[in-house]
Amino acid sequence: MAVITTGAHPKALWPGIKAWWGRSYDEHRVEYMDLFDKQTSDKAYEEEVEITGFGLAPVKPQGQQIYYDTEAQGAVSRFTHVAYALGYIVTYEELRDNLYEAVSKRRAAQLAFSMRQTKENVLAGIYNMAFSAGALGGDGAPLISASHPTLAGSQSNLLGTAADLSEAAIEDLTVQIMQCQNNRGMRISALPRTLNVPSALWFEANRVCNSVLQNDTANNAINVLRATNAFPEGIKLNHYFTSQTAWFIRTNVPNSLTYYERDPISFDQDNDFDTRNAKAACYERYSGYWADWRGLYGTPGV
């Protein structure tokens, strides 16, 4: 257990320091809400269960009975909440002898910053592992896969041929989204919502999607991505994506990527009677996971 003593900041015991730096920086805006739909929870975990629905109606021959279909339970996704906590302990002597309020009073703000950074990394990690066989969903496949098992056969939310971000690749993946089917092979109205990219693709994404005319060509043609408002909720930059080539499209399919908040962040302070040390700690509990993979399409790039 680490304890902040007078030896941690020896310069803070003597006057004359012009500035303390390294702990106060501007932060990125909250970005994990671009990746998930938020809900609250009052249990240790939440489960979302797929219902397969009915198939197409067959021809009924004259004089014969109607065919009666059935529905069944499909994939089960469990959102298990995880607790995250961080704190610090400061000796009584350090608090008494530290001559700089900037050193001591910014600790709480830095603690909150660390908690926010943790959440951003944890939730962006779902996307970072989206193609990995080591992170499987309720249907036994990665979040983005060419072989999601359904009653109508394997379905895919992975771009058919891996490609870097481009107008053609975005159009191909959007067409794939428009051809989306449910578990029984029925066509559903899946449409793009956002284009989610890492920092390395931010400028290219804006060039491709927001040019007035077709991007990087001499054609006198409109930019159809812009003209059709292909991404009504815009382009979303995420600084916590670890791959600088992978990109994603979130769709309007519900019950997909969800962030469940079990216990919102709390900040507590206390003092130890025996040592007179001061303690401060943050705690929160949440989970991020997915149920319906149709809410996200993507490619790792090349």
Short mmCIF file of C-alpha atoms in Angstrom, two decimals:
data_model
loop_
_atom_site.label_atom_id
_atom_site.label_comp_id
_atom_site.label_asym_id
_atom_site.label_seq_id
_atom_site.Cartn_x
_atom_site.Cartn_y
_atom_site.Cartn_z
CA MET A 1 0.00 0.00 0.00
CA ALA A 2 1.55 3.27 -1.15
CA VAL A 3 1.57 6.24 1.22
CA ILE A 4 2.41 9.81 0.21
CA THR A 5 4.95 11.15 2.69
CA THR A 6 7.05 14.30 2.92
CA GLY A 7 9.67 12.47 0.88
CA ALA A 8 7.35 12.24 -2.13
CA HIS A 9 7.54 15.99 -2.79
CA PRO A 10 10.61 17.27 -0.95
CA LYS A 11 10.54 20.54 -2.88
CA ALA A 12 7.07 21.24 -1.46
CA LEU A 13 8.58 21.70 2.01
CA TRP A 14 10.42 24.87 1.08
CA PRO A 15 9.14 28.11 -0.49
CA GLY A 16 10.24 29.40 -3.86
CA ILE A 17 8.79 26.98 -6.45
CA LYS A 18 7.40 28.94 -9.41
CA ALA A 19 5.08 26.23 -10.73
CA TRP A 20 4.16 22.60 -10.39
CA TRP A 21 3.42 20.83 -13.65
CA GLY A 22 2.60 17.37 -15.03
CA ARG A 23 -0.73 16.78 -13.31
CA SER A 24 -3.10 19.33 -14.80
CA TYR A 25 -3.92 18.87 -18.47
CA ASP A 26 -6.97 19.50 -20.58
CA GLU A 27 -9.04 16.35 -21.00
CA HIS A 28 -10.80 14.87 -23.99
CA ARG A 29 -14.57 15.03 -23.83
CA VAL A 30 -16.38 11.89 -22.69
CA GLU A 31 -16.10 9.48 -25.63
CA TYR A 32 -17.39 6.15 -24.36
CA MET A 33 -20.99 7.36 -24.78
CA ASP A 34 -20.35 7.41 -28.55
CA LEU A 35 -19.72 3.66 -28.36
CA PHE A 36 -22.55 2.43 -26.13
CA ASP A 37 -26.15 3.08 -25.16
CA LYS A 38 -26.33 3.79 -21.43
CA GLN A 39 -28.65 2.05 -18.98
CA THR A 40 -28.69 1.65 -15.20
CA SER A 41 -28.79 -1.60 -13.25
CA ASP A 42 -29.88 -2.65 -9.76
CA LYS A 43 -28.49 -6.20 -9.83
CA ALA A 44 -25.10 -7.92 -9.80
CA TYR A 45 -25.46 -8.61 -13.52
CA GLU A 46 -27.92 -8.13 -16.36
CA GLU A 47 -28.89 -10.60 -19.07
CA GLU A 48 -30.26 -9.95 -22.55
CA VAL A 49 -31.78 -12.91 -24.39
CA GLU A 50 -32.49 -13.27 -28.10
CA ILE A 51 -35.88 -14.46 -29.37
CA THR A 52 -35.62 -16.08 -32.80
CA GLY A 53 -39.08 -15.11 -34.11
CA PHE A 54 -40.90 -16.69 -37.06
CA GLY A 55 -39.83 -17.50 -40.59
CA LEU A 56 -41.51 -16.83 -43.95
CA ALA A 57 -45.03 -18.08 -44.51
CA PRO A 58 -45.23 -21.17 -46.77
CA VAL A 59 -47.84 -21.82 -49.42
CA LYS A 60 -50.99 -23.43 -47.97
CA PRO A 61 -52.30 -26.07 -50.35
CA GLN A 62 -56.07 -26.17 -50.70
CA GLY A 63 -57.72 -28.35 -48.08
CA GLN A 64 -54.56 -28.77 -46.00
CA GLN A 65 -53.85 -27.35 -42.57
CA ILE A 66 -51.92 -24.19 -41.82
CA TYR A 67 -48.24 -24.65 -40.94
CA TYR A 68 -47.57 -23.50 -37.40
CA ASP A 69 -44.12 -22.13 -36.70
CA THR A 70 -42.37 -21.82 -33.36
CA GLU A 71 -40.02 -19.36 -31.74
CA ALA A 72 -37.15 -20.17 -29.44
CA GLN A 73 -34.56 -18.65 -27.18
CA GLY A 74 -31.36 -17.69 -28.92
CA ALA A 75 -28.09 -16.27 -27.62
CA VAL A 76 -27.85 -15.16 -23.99
CA SER A 77 -25.58 -12.21 -23.19
CA ARG A 78 -24.62 -11.54 -19.58
CA PHE A 79 -23.41 -8.09 -18.50
CA THR A 80 -21.42 -8.71 -15.31
CA HIS A 81 -20.64 -5.52 -13.44
CA VAL A 82 -17.06 -4.94 -12.35
CA ALA A 83 -15.95 -2.65 -9.54
CA TYR A 84 -13.15 -0.15 -10.17
CA ALA A 85 -11.59 1.82 -7.33
CA LEU A 86 -8.54 3.95 -6.68
CA GLY A 87 -7.38 6.05 -3.79
CA TYR A 88 -4.44 7.63 -2.02
CA ILE A 89 -3.14 8.01 1.52
CA VAL A 90 -1.30 11.09 2.73
CA THR A 91 0.57 11.30 6.03
CA TYR A 92 -0.43 13.92 8.55
CA GLU A 93 3.06 15.38 8.38
CA GLU A 94 2.92 15.78 4.60
CA LEU A 95 -0.34 17.66 4.84
CA ARG A 96 1.00 19.88 7.59
CA ASP A 97 4.36 20.65 6.00
CA ASN A 98 3.39 20.95 2.34
CA LEU A 99 3.56 24.66 1.55
CA TYR A 100 1.75 24.47 -1.78
CA GLU A 101 -2.01 24.12 -2.00
CA ALA A 102 -1.64 23.35 -5.72
CA VAL A 103 0.07 20.08 -4.84
CA SER A 104 -2.41 18.83 -2.26
CA LYS A 105 -5.75 20.17 -3.55
CA ARG A 106 -5.33 18.83 -7.08
CA ARG A 107 -5.04 15.26 -5.90
CA ALA A 108 -8.80 14.73 -5.83
CA ALA A 109 -9.12 16.10 -9.35
CA GLN A 110 -6.33 13.80 -10.52
CA LEU A 111 -8.06 10.85 -8.89
CA ALA A 112 -11.25 11.63 -10.80
CA PHE A 113 -9.20 11.95 -13.99
CA SER A 114 -7.71 8.50 -13.44
CA MET A 115 -11.17 7.01 -12.95
CA ARG A 116 -12.44 8.61 -16.17
CA GLN A 117 -9.42 7.38 -18.10
CA THR A 118 -10.00 3.88 -16.72
CA LYS A 119 -13.59 3.85 -17.95
CA GLU A 120 -12.63 5.12 -21.39
CA ASN A 121 -9.98 2.41 -21.76
CA VAL A 122 -12.21 -0.37 -20.41
CA LEU A 123 -15.13 0.44 -22.70
CA ALA A 124 -13.03 1.19 -25.78
CA GLY A 125 -11.46 -2.21 -25.09
CA ILE A 126 -14.69 -3.87 -26.28
CA TYR A 127 -14.01 -2.34 -29.71
CA ASN A 128 -10.29 -3.06 -29.52
CA MET A 129 -11.10 -6.75 -29.01
CA ALA A 130 -13.98 -6.78 -31.49
CA PHE A 131 -12.21 -9.07 -33.96
CA SER A 132 -10.52 -11.29 -31.37
CA ALA A 133 -11.38 -14.95 -30.83
CA GLY A 134 -10.42 -14.35 -27.21
CA ALA A 135 -13.48 -12.13 -26.62
CA LEU A 136 -16.67 -13.98 -27.54
CA GLY A 137 -20.29 -12.91 -27.29
CA GLY A 138 -23.39 -14.81 -26.31
CA ASP A 139 -23.53 -16.54 -29.71
CA GLY A 140 -19.97 -17.86 -29.35
CA ALA A 141 -18.47 -15.49 -31.93
CA PRO A 142 -16.43 -12.27 -31.60
CA LEU A 143 -18.35 -9.00 -31.71
CA ILE A 144 -17.40 -8.52 -35.36
CA SER A 145 -17.27 -11.79 -37.25
CA ALA A 146 -18.07 -13.33 -40.63
CA SER A 147 -19.68 -16.33 -38.94
CA HIS A 148 -22.37 -15.34 -36.46
CA PRO A 149 -24.53 -18.48 -36.13
CA THR A 150 -28.26 -18.07 -36.85
CA LEU A 151 -31.14 -20.33 -37.86
CA ALA A 152 -30.75 -18.94 -41.38
CA GLY A 153 -27.06 -19.83 -41.49
CA SER A 154 -23.93 -17.84 -40.71
CA GLN A 155 -24.26 -14.07 -40.95
CA SER A 156 -21.58 -11.41 -41.01
CA ASN A 157 -20.99 -7.91 -39.70
CA LEU A 158 -17.40 -7.95 -40.96
CA LEU A 159 -16.57 -6.16 -44.22
CA GLY A 160 -16.27 -8.91 -46.84
CA THR A 161 -12.75 -7.90 -47.85
CA ALA A 162 -10.68 -6.05 -45.26
CA ALA A 163 -10.06 -2.50 -46.45
CA ASP A 164 -8.69 0.77 -45.22
CA LEU A 165 -11.12 3.64 -44.77
CA SER A 166 -12.26 4.94 -48.17
CA GLU A 167 -15.41 6.02 -49.95
CA ALA A 168 -15.74 2.64 -51.67
CA ALA A 169 -15.17 0.67 -48.45
CA ILE A 170 -17.73 2.75 -46.54
CA GLU A 171 -20.27 2.23 -49.32
CA ASP A 172 -19.61 -1.53 -49.36
CA LEU A 173 -20.09 -1.84 -45.60
CA THR A 174 -23.20 0.35 -45.72
CA VAL A 175 -24.71 -1.87 -48.40
CA GLN A 176 -23.91 -4.86 -46.20
CA ILE A 177 -25.77 -3.18 -43.34
CA MET A 178 -28.78 -2.53 -45.58
CA GLN A 179 -28.94 -6.26 -46.35
CA CYS A 180 -29.05 -7.21 -42.67
CA GLN A 181 -31.28 -10.12 -41.62
CA ASN A 182 -32.66 -11.36 -38.32
CA ASN A 183 -32.06 -14.84 -36.91
CA ARG A 184 -34.65 -16.36 -39.27
CA GLY A 185 -33.32 -14.65 -42.38
CA MET A 186 -35.97 -11.90 -42.52
CA ARG A 187 -34.82 -8.52 -43.82
CA ILE A 188 -34.70 -5.79 -41.18
CA SER A 189 -34.28 -2.04 -41.46
CA ALA A 190 -30.70 -1.65 -40.27
CA LEU A 191 -29.21 1.76 -41.07
CA PRO A 192 -25.92 3.50 -40.18
CA ARG A 193 -25.85 5.94 -37.27
CA THR A 194 -22.21 6.89 -36.76
CA LEU A 195 -18.80 6.31 -38.28
CA ASN A 196 -16.36 5.57 -35.41
CA VAL A 197 -12.68 6.05 -36.12
CA PRO A 198 -9.30 6.31 -34.33
CA SER A 199 -7.28 9.51 -34.38
CA ALA A 200 -5.20 8.36 -37.38
CA LEU A 201 -8.36 8.23 -39.55
CA TRP A 202 -10.06 11.40 -38.32
CA PHE A 203 -9.01 13.64 -41.17
CA GLU A 204 -9.53 11.02 -43.86
CA ALA A 205 -13.00 10.26 -42.52
CA ASN A 206 -13.95 13.93 -42.77
CA ARG A 207 -12.48 14.26 -46.26
CA VAL A 208 -14.39 11.22 -47.47
CA CYS A 209 -17.72 12.02 -45.81
CA ASN A 210 -17.87 15.80 -45.86
CA SER A 211 -16.47 16.80 -49.26
CA VAL A 212 -19.02 18.57 -51.44
CA LEU A 213 -18.04 16.53 -54.48
CA GLN A 214 -16.78 12.96 -54.74
CA ASN A 215 -13.56 12.66 -52.76
CA ASP A 216 -10.13 12.38 -54.47
CA THR A 217 -11.44 12.15 -58.02
CA ALA A 218 -11.81 14.50 -60.98
CA ASN A 219 -15.41 13.40 -61.38
CA ASN A 220 -17.99 16.14 -61.26
CA ALA A 221 -20.18 13.97 -59.04
CA ILE A 222 -21.82 14.66 -55.72
CA ASN A 223 -20.50 13.08 -52.55
CA VAL A 224 -23.32 10.59 -51.98
CA LEU A 225 -22.30 9.95 -48.38
CA ARG A 226 -22.87 13.59 -47.61
CA ALA A 227 -25.86 14.05 -49.91
CA THR A 228 -27.73 11.12 -48.38
CA ASN A 229 -26.68 11.96 -44.81
CA ALA A 230 -25.29 8.44 -44.51
CA PHE A 231 -24.22 9.05 -40.89
CA PRO A 232 -26.98 11.14 -39.30
CA GLU A 233 -25.19 11.26 -35.93
CA GLY A 234 -21.84 12.11 -37.50
CA ILE A 235 -18.25 10.95 -37.33
CA LYS A 236 -17.06 9.99 -33.85
CA LEU A 237 -13.38 10.17 -32.92
CA ASN A 238 -12.11 7.87 -30.19
CA HIS A 239 -8.65 8.45 -28.73
CA TYR A 240 -8.64 5.08 -26.95
CA PHE A 241 -8.83 2.81 -30.00
CA THR A 242 -5.53 0.94 -30.12
CA SER A 243 -5.66 0.05 -33.82
CA GLN A 244 -5.03 2.96 -36.15
CA THR A 245 -6.51 1.12 -39.16
CA ALA A 246 -9.71 -0.41 -37.78
CA TRP A 247 -12.95 1.51 -38.25
CA PHE A 248 -16.57 0.85 -37.33
CA ILE A 249 -20.13 1.79 -38.22
CA ARG A 250 -22.77 1.80 -35.47
CA THR A 251 -26.31 1.08 -36.62
CA ASN A 252 -29.83 1.74 -35.35
CA VAL A 253 -30.32 -1.89 -34.26
CA PRO A 254 -31.42 -1.84 -30.58
CA ASN A 255 -30.13 -3.97 -27.69
CA SER A 256 -26.64 -4.03 -29.10
CA LEU A 257 -23.73 -2.38 -27.31
CA THR A 258 -24.80 -1.34 -23.82
CA TYR A 259 -23.04 0.33 -20.91
CA TYR A 260 -24.72 -0.58 -17.62
CA GLU A 261 -24.04 1.66 -14.64
CA ARG A 262 -24.52 -0.29 -11.39
CA ASP A 263 -22.92 2.18 -8.96
CA PRO A 264 -22.10 5.71 -10.14
CA ILE A 265 -18.75 7.12 -9.16
CA SER A 266 -18.40 8.18 -5.54
CA PHE A 267 -15.63 10.03 -3.68
CA ASP A 268 -14.99 9.40 0.02
CA GLN A 269 -12.52 10.82 2.52
CA ASP A 270 -11.51 9.63 5.96
CA ASN A 271 -8.75 9.88 8.55
CA ASP A 272 -6.97 7.04 10.31
CA PHE A 273 -7.15 7.47 14.11
CA ASP A 274 -3.84 5.77 14.90
CA THR A 275 -1.60 7.33 12.24
CA ARG A 276 -3.64 10.50 11.54
CA ASN A 277 -3.09 9.74 7.83
CA ALA A 278 -5.70 11.13 5.44
CA LYS A 279 -7.36 8.78 2.95
CA ALA A 280 -9.35 9.52 -0.19
CA ALA A 281 -10.84 7.01 -2.60
CA CYS A 282 -13.10 6.73 -5.65
CA TYR A 283 -15.34 3.76 -6.42
CA GLU A 284 -17.72 2.81 -9.22
CA ARG A 285 -19.17 -0.35 -10.73
CA TYR A 286 -20.27 -0.90 -14.31
CA SER A 287 -20.15 -3.19 -17.31
CA GLY A 288 -19.91 -2.83 -21.07
CA TYR A 289 -20.86 -5.65 -23.43
CA TRP A 290 -23.03 -6.48 -26.41
CA ALA A 291 -26.09 -8.56 -27.19
CA ASP A 292 -27.16 -8.07 -30.81
CA TRP A 293 -24.04 -7.92 -33.00
CA ARG A 294 -26.07 -6.21 -35.75
CA GLY A 295 -25.56 -2.92 -33.91
CA LEU A 296 -21.94 -2.69 -35.07
CA TYR A 297 -20.17 -3.41 -38.36
CA GLY A 298 -16.49 -2.95 -39.05
CA THR A 299 -13.17 -4.00 -40.47
CA PRO A 300 -9.66 -4.19 -39.01
CA GLY A 301 -8.31 -2.42 -42.09
CA VAL A 302 -5.18 -3.60 -43.86
#
